[in-house]
Structure formats: C-alpha cells, structure tokens
PDB file of C-alpha atoms in Angstrom:
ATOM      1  CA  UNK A   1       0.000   0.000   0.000  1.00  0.00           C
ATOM      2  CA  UNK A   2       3.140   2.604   0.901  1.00  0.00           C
ATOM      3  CA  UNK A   3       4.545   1.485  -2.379  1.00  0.00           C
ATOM      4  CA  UNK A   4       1.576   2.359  -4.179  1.00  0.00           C
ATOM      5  CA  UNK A   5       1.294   5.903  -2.733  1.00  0.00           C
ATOM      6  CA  UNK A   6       4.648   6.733  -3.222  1.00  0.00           C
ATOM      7  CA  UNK A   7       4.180   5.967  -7.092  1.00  0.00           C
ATOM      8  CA  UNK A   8       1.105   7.763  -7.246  1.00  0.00           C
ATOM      9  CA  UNK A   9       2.860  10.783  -5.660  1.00  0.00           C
ATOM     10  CA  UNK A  10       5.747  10.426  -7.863  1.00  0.00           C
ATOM     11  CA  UNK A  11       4.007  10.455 -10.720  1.00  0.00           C
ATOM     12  CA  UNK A  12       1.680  13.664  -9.468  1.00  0.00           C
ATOM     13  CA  UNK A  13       5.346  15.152  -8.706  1.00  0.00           C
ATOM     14  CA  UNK A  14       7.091  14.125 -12.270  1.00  0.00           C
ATOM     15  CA  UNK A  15       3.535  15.866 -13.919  1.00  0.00           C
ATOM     16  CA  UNK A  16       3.744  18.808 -11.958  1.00  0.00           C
ATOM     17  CA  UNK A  17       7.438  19.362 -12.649  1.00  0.00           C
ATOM     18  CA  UNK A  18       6.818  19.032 -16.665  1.00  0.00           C
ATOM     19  CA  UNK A  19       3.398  21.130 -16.410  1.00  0.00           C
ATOM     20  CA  UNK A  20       5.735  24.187 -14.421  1.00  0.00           C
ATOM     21  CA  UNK A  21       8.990  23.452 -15.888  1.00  0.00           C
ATOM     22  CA  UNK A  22      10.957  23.050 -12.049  1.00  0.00           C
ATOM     23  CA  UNK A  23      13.716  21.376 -11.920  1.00  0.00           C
ATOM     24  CA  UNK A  24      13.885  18.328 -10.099  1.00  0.00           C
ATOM     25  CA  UNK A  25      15.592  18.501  -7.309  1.00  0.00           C
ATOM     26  CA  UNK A  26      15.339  14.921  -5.769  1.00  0.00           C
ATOM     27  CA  UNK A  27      19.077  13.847  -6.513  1.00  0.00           C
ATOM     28  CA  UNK A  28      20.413  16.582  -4.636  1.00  0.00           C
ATOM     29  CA  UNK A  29      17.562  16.438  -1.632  1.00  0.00           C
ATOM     30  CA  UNK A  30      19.131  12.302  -1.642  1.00  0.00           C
ATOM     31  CA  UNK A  31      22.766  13.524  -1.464  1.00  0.00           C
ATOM     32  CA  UNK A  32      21.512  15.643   1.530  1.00  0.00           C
ATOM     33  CA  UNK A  33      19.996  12.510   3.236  1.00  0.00           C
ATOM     34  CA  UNK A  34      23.125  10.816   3.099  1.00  0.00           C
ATOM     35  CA  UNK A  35      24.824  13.459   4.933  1.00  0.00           C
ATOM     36  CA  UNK A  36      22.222  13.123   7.641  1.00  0.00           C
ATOM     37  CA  UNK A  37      22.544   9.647   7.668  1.00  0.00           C
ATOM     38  CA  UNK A  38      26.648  10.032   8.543  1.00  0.00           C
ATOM     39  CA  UNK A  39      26.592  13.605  10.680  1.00  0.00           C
ATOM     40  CA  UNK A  40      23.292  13.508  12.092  1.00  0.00           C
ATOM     41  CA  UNK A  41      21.200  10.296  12.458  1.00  0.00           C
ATOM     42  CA  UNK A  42      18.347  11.676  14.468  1.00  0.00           C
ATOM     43  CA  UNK A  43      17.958  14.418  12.048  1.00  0.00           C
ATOM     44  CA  UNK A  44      17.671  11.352   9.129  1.00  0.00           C
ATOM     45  CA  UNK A  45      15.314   9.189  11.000  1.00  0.00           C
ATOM     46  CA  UNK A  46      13.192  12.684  11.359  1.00  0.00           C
ATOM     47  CA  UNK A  47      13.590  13.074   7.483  1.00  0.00           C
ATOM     48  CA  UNK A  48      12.688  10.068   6.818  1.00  0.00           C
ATOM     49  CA  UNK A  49       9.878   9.924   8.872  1.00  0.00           C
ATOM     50  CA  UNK A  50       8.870  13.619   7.337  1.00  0.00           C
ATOM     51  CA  UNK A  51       8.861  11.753   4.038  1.00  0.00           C
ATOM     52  CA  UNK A  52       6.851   9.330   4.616  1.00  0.00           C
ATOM     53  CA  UNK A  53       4.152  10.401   6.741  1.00  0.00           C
ATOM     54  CA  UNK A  54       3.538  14.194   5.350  1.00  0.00           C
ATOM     55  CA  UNK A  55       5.415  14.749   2.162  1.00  0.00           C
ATOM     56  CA  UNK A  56       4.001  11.465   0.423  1.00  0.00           C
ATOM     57  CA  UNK A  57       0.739  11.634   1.432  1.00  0.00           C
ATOM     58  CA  UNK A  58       0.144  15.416   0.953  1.00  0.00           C
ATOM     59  CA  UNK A  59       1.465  14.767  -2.981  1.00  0.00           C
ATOM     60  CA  UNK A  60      -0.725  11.948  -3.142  1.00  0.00           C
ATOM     61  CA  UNK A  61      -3.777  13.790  -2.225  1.00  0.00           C
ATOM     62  CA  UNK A  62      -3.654  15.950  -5.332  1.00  0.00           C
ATOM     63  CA  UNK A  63      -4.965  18.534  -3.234  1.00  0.00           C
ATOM     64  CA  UNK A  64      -1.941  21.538  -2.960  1.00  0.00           C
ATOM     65  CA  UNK A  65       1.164  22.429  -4.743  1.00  0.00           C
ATOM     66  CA  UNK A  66       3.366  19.054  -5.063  1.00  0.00           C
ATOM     67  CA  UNK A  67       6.421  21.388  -6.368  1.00  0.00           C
ATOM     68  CA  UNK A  68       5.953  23.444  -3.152  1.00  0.00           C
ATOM     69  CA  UNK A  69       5.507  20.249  -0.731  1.00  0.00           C
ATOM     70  CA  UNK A  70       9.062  19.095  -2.229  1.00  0.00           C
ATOM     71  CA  UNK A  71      11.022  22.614  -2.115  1.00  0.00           C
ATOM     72  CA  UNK A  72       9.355  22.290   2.006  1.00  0.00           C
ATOM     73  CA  UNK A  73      11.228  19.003   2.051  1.00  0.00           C
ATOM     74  CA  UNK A  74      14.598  20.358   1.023  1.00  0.00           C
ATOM     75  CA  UNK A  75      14.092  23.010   3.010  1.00  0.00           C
ATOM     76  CA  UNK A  76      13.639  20.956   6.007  1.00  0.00           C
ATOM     77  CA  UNK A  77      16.334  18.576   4.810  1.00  0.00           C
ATOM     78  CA  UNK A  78      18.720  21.751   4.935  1.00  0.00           C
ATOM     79  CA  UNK A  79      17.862  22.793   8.100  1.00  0.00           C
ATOM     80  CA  UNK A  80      18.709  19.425   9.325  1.00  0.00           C
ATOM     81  CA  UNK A  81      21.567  19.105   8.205  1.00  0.00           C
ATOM     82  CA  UNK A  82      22.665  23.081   9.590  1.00  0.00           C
ATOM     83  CA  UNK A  83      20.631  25.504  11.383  1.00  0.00           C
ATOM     84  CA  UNK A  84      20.221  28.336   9.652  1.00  0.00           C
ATOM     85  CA  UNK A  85      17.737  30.546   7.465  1.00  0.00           C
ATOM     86  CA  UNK A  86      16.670  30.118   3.862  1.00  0.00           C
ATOM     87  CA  UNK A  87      16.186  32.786   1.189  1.00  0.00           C
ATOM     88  CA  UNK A  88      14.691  33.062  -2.394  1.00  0.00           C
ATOM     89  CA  UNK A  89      17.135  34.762  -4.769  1.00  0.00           C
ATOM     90  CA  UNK A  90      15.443  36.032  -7.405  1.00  0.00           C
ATOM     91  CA  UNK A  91      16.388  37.181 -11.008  1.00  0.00           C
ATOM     92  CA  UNK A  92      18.614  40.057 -10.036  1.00  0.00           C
ATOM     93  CA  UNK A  93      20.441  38.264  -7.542  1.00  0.00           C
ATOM     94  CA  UNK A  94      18.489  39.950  -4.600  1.00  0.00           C
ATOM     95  CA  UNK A  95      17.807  38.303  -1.511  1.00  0.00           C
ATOM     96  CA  UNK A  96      13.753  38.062  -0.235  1.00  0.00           C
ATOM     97  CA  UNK A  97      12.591  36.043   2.907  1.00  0.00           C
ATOM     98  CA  UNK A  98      12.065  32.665   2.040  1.00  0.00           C
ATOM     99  CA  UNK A  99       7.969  32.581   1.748  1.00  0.00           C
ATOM    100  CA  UNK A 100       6.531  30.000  -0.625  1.00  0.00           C
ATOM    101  CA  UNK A 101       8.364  28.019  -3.772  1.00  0.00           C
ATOM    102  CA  UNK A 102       8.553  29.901  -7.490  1.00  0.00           C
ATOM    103  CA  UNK A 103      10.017  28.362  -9.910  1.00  0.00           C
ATOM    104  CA  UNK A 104      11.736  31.879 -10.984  1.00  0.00           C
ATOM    105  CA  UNK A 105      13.365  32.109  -7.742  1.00  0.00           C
ATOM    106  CA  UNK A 106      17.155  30.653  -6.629  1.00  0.00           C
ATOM    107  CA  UNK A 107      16.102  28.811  -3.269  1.00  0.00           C
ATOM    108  CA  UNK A 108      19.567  28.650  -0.796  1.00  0.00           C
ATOM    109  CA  UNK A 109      19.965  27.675   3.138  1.00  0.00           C
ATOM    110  CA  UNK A 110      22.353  29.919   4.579  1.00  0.00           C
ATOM    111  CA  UNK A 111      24.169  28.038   7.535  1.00  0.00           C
ATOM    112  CA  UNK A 112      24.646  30.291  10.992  1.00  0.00           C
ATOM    113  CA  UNK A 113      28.185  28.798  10.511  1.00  0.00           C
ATOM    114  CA  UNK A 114      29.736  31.614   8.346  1.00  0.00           C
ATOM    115  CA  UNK A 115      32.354  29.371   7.800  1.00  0.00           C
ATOM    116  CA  UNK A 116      29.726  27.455   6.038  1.00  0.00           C
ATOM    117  CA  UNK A 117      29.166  27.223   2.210  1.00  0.00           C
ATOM    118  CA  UNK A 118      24.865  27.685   1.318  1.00  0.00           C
ATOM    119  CA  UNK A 119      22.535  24.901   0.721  1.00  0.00           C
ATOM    120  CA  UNK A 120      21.126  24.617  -2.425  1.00  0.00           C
ATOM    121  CA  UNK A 121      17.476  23.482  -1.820  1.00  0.00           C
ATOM    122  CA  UNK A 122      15.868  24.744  -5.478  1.00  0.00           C
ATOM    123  CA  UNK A 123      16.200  25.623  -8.604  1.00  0.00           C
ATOM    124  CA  UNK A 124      14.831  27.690 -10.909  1.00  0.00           C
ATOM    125  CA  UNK A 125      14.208  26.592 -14.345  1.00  0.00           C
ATOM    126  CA  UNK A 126      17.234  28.540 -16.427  1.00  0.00           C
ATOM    127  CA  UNK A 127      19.420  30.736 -13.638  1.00  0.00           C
ATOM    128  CA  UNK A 128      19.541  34.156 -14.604  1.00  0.00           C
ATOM    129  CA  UNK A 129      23.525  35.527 -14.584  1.00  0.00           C
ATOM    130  CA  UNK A 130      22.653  37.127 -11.350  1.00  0.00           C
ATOM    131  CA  UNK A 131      21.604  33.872  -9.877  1.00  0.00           C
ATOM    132  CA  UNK A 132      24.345  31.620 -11.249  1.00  0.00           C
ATOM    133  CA  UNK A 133      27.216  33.782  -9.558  1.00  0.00           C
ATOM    134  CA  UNK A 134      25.435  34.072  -6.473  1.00  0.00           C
ATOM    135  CA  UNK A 135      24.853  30.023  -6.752  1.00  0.00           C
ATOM    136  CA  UNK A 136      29.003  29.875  -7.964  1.00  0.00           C
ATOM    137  CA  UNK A 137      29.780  31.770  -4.579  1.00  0.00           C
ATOM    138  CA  UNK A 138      28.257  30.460  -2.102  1.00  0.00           C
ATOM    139  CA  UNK A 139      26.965  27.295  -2.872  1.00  0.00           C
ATOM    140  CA  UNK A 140      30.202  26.330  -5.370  1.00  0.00           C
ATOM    141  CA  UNK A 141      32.605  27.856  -3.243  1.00  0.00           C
ATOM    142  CA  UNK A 142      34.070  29.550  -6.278  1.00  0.00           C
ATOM    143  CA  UNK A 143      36.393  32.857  -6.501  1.00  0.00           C
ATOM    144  CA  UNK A 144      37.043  34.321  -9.563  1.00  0.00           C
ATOM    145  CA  UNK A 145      40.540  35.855  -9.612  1.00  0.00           C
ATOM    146  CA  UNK A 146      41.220  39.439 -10.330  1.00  0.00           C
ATOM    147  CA  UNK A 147      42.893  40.016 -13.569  1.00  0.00           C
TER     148      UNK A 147
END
C-alpha cells in the first residue's frame, strides 16, 4: 500500500514538474539525506519519517502544490543538516525572505556557521547571470581571480 502511494505521488510530482517546468531537485535532496545519515542520524530518521508520513501523502492527495511540498522538504532537509535561514534569490540576484516556492526564484539555506558554504534546496528553471554567480559563490565555493 506505501509502495503504491509513493508511485502515485511520484508520478503527481514528475507531472507537476513538466506542467511548471521546475527542476527536479530529488538527486540533490538524496545527497543531503546521506549526509544526515553520517553527521546527524536523528535528524535522518526525522527526514525520513517527514517523508513518509507528510510529504508522500500530501502529494498523493492531489490537493496543494506538489512542487511546493518538495522545495518544504529540502528546506527541512537543509535545516537538518545546519541551522540556519533560507532565502529566495530572485532574477537580479536579490535576496527576499524565504515565503513559498517559485520556480523563478534561486532557493539557498544559509548556515549560521559563516564558515559554512549555502545549501542549495531549489532551482529555478534557467538561472539568470545574477543567480548563477550568487549560486558559484556560495553554494560552489568559487572565486574568480582578479585580472
């Protein structure tokens, strides 16, 4: 029965994503899990748990925003795996409050650990250049040198 209403949400999911044109951030949102799993087991076991008893289900039921239920998810996942606040980034590279998913919008975690790189938790369809060298810094890491 679980099996069944995972594949029904994951094909509402996989229909929503081609109907809005999100990206798909499930790989990534997996990589995060396995993190948990090795740094922070209580925090997986809560994931886990999140998954399968409110994520799931509230796809399943066709009856809110399944691209919004899984950007909640990675948002969760992030804050799991470091405390910390999330933000939208939209097309000009500004930072807003993290409200409610858009697919226009660069979604980041940004650890209380400065020392900490950001936590990608969605993408938007095609970053803007404003998005993709705020995503380069501080979820890449990456410096560019001055000539």
């Amino acid at each position: 029965m679980a099996d069944d209403l995972t594949a029904l949400a994951d094909r509402i999911y996989e229909q929503a994503l081609e109907r809005t044109g999100a990206r798909d951030p499930r790989e990534f949102y997996r990589e995060r899990l396995r993190t948990l799993k090795d740094t922070n087991p209580v925090g997986y076991d809560e994931a886990v748990a999140y998954y399968r008893e409110t994520l799931i289900p509230a796809v399943a039921s066709e009856d809110g925003d399944p691209v919004a239920a899984w950007t909640e998810y990675g948002r969760r996942l992030a804050h799991s795996v470091s405390a910390g606040r999330t933000v939208s980034i939209d097309a000009s590279g500004r930072s807003h409050p993290y409200e409610k998913s858009d697919p226009g919008r660069l979604i980041l975690h940004l650890p209380d650990d400065s020392g900490s790189r950001a936590l990608l938790v969605a993408l938007p369809t095609e970053l803007t250049s404003a998005q993709r060298a705020t995503y380069d810094v501080l979820v890449a890491g990456k410096q560019r040198t001055r000539g």
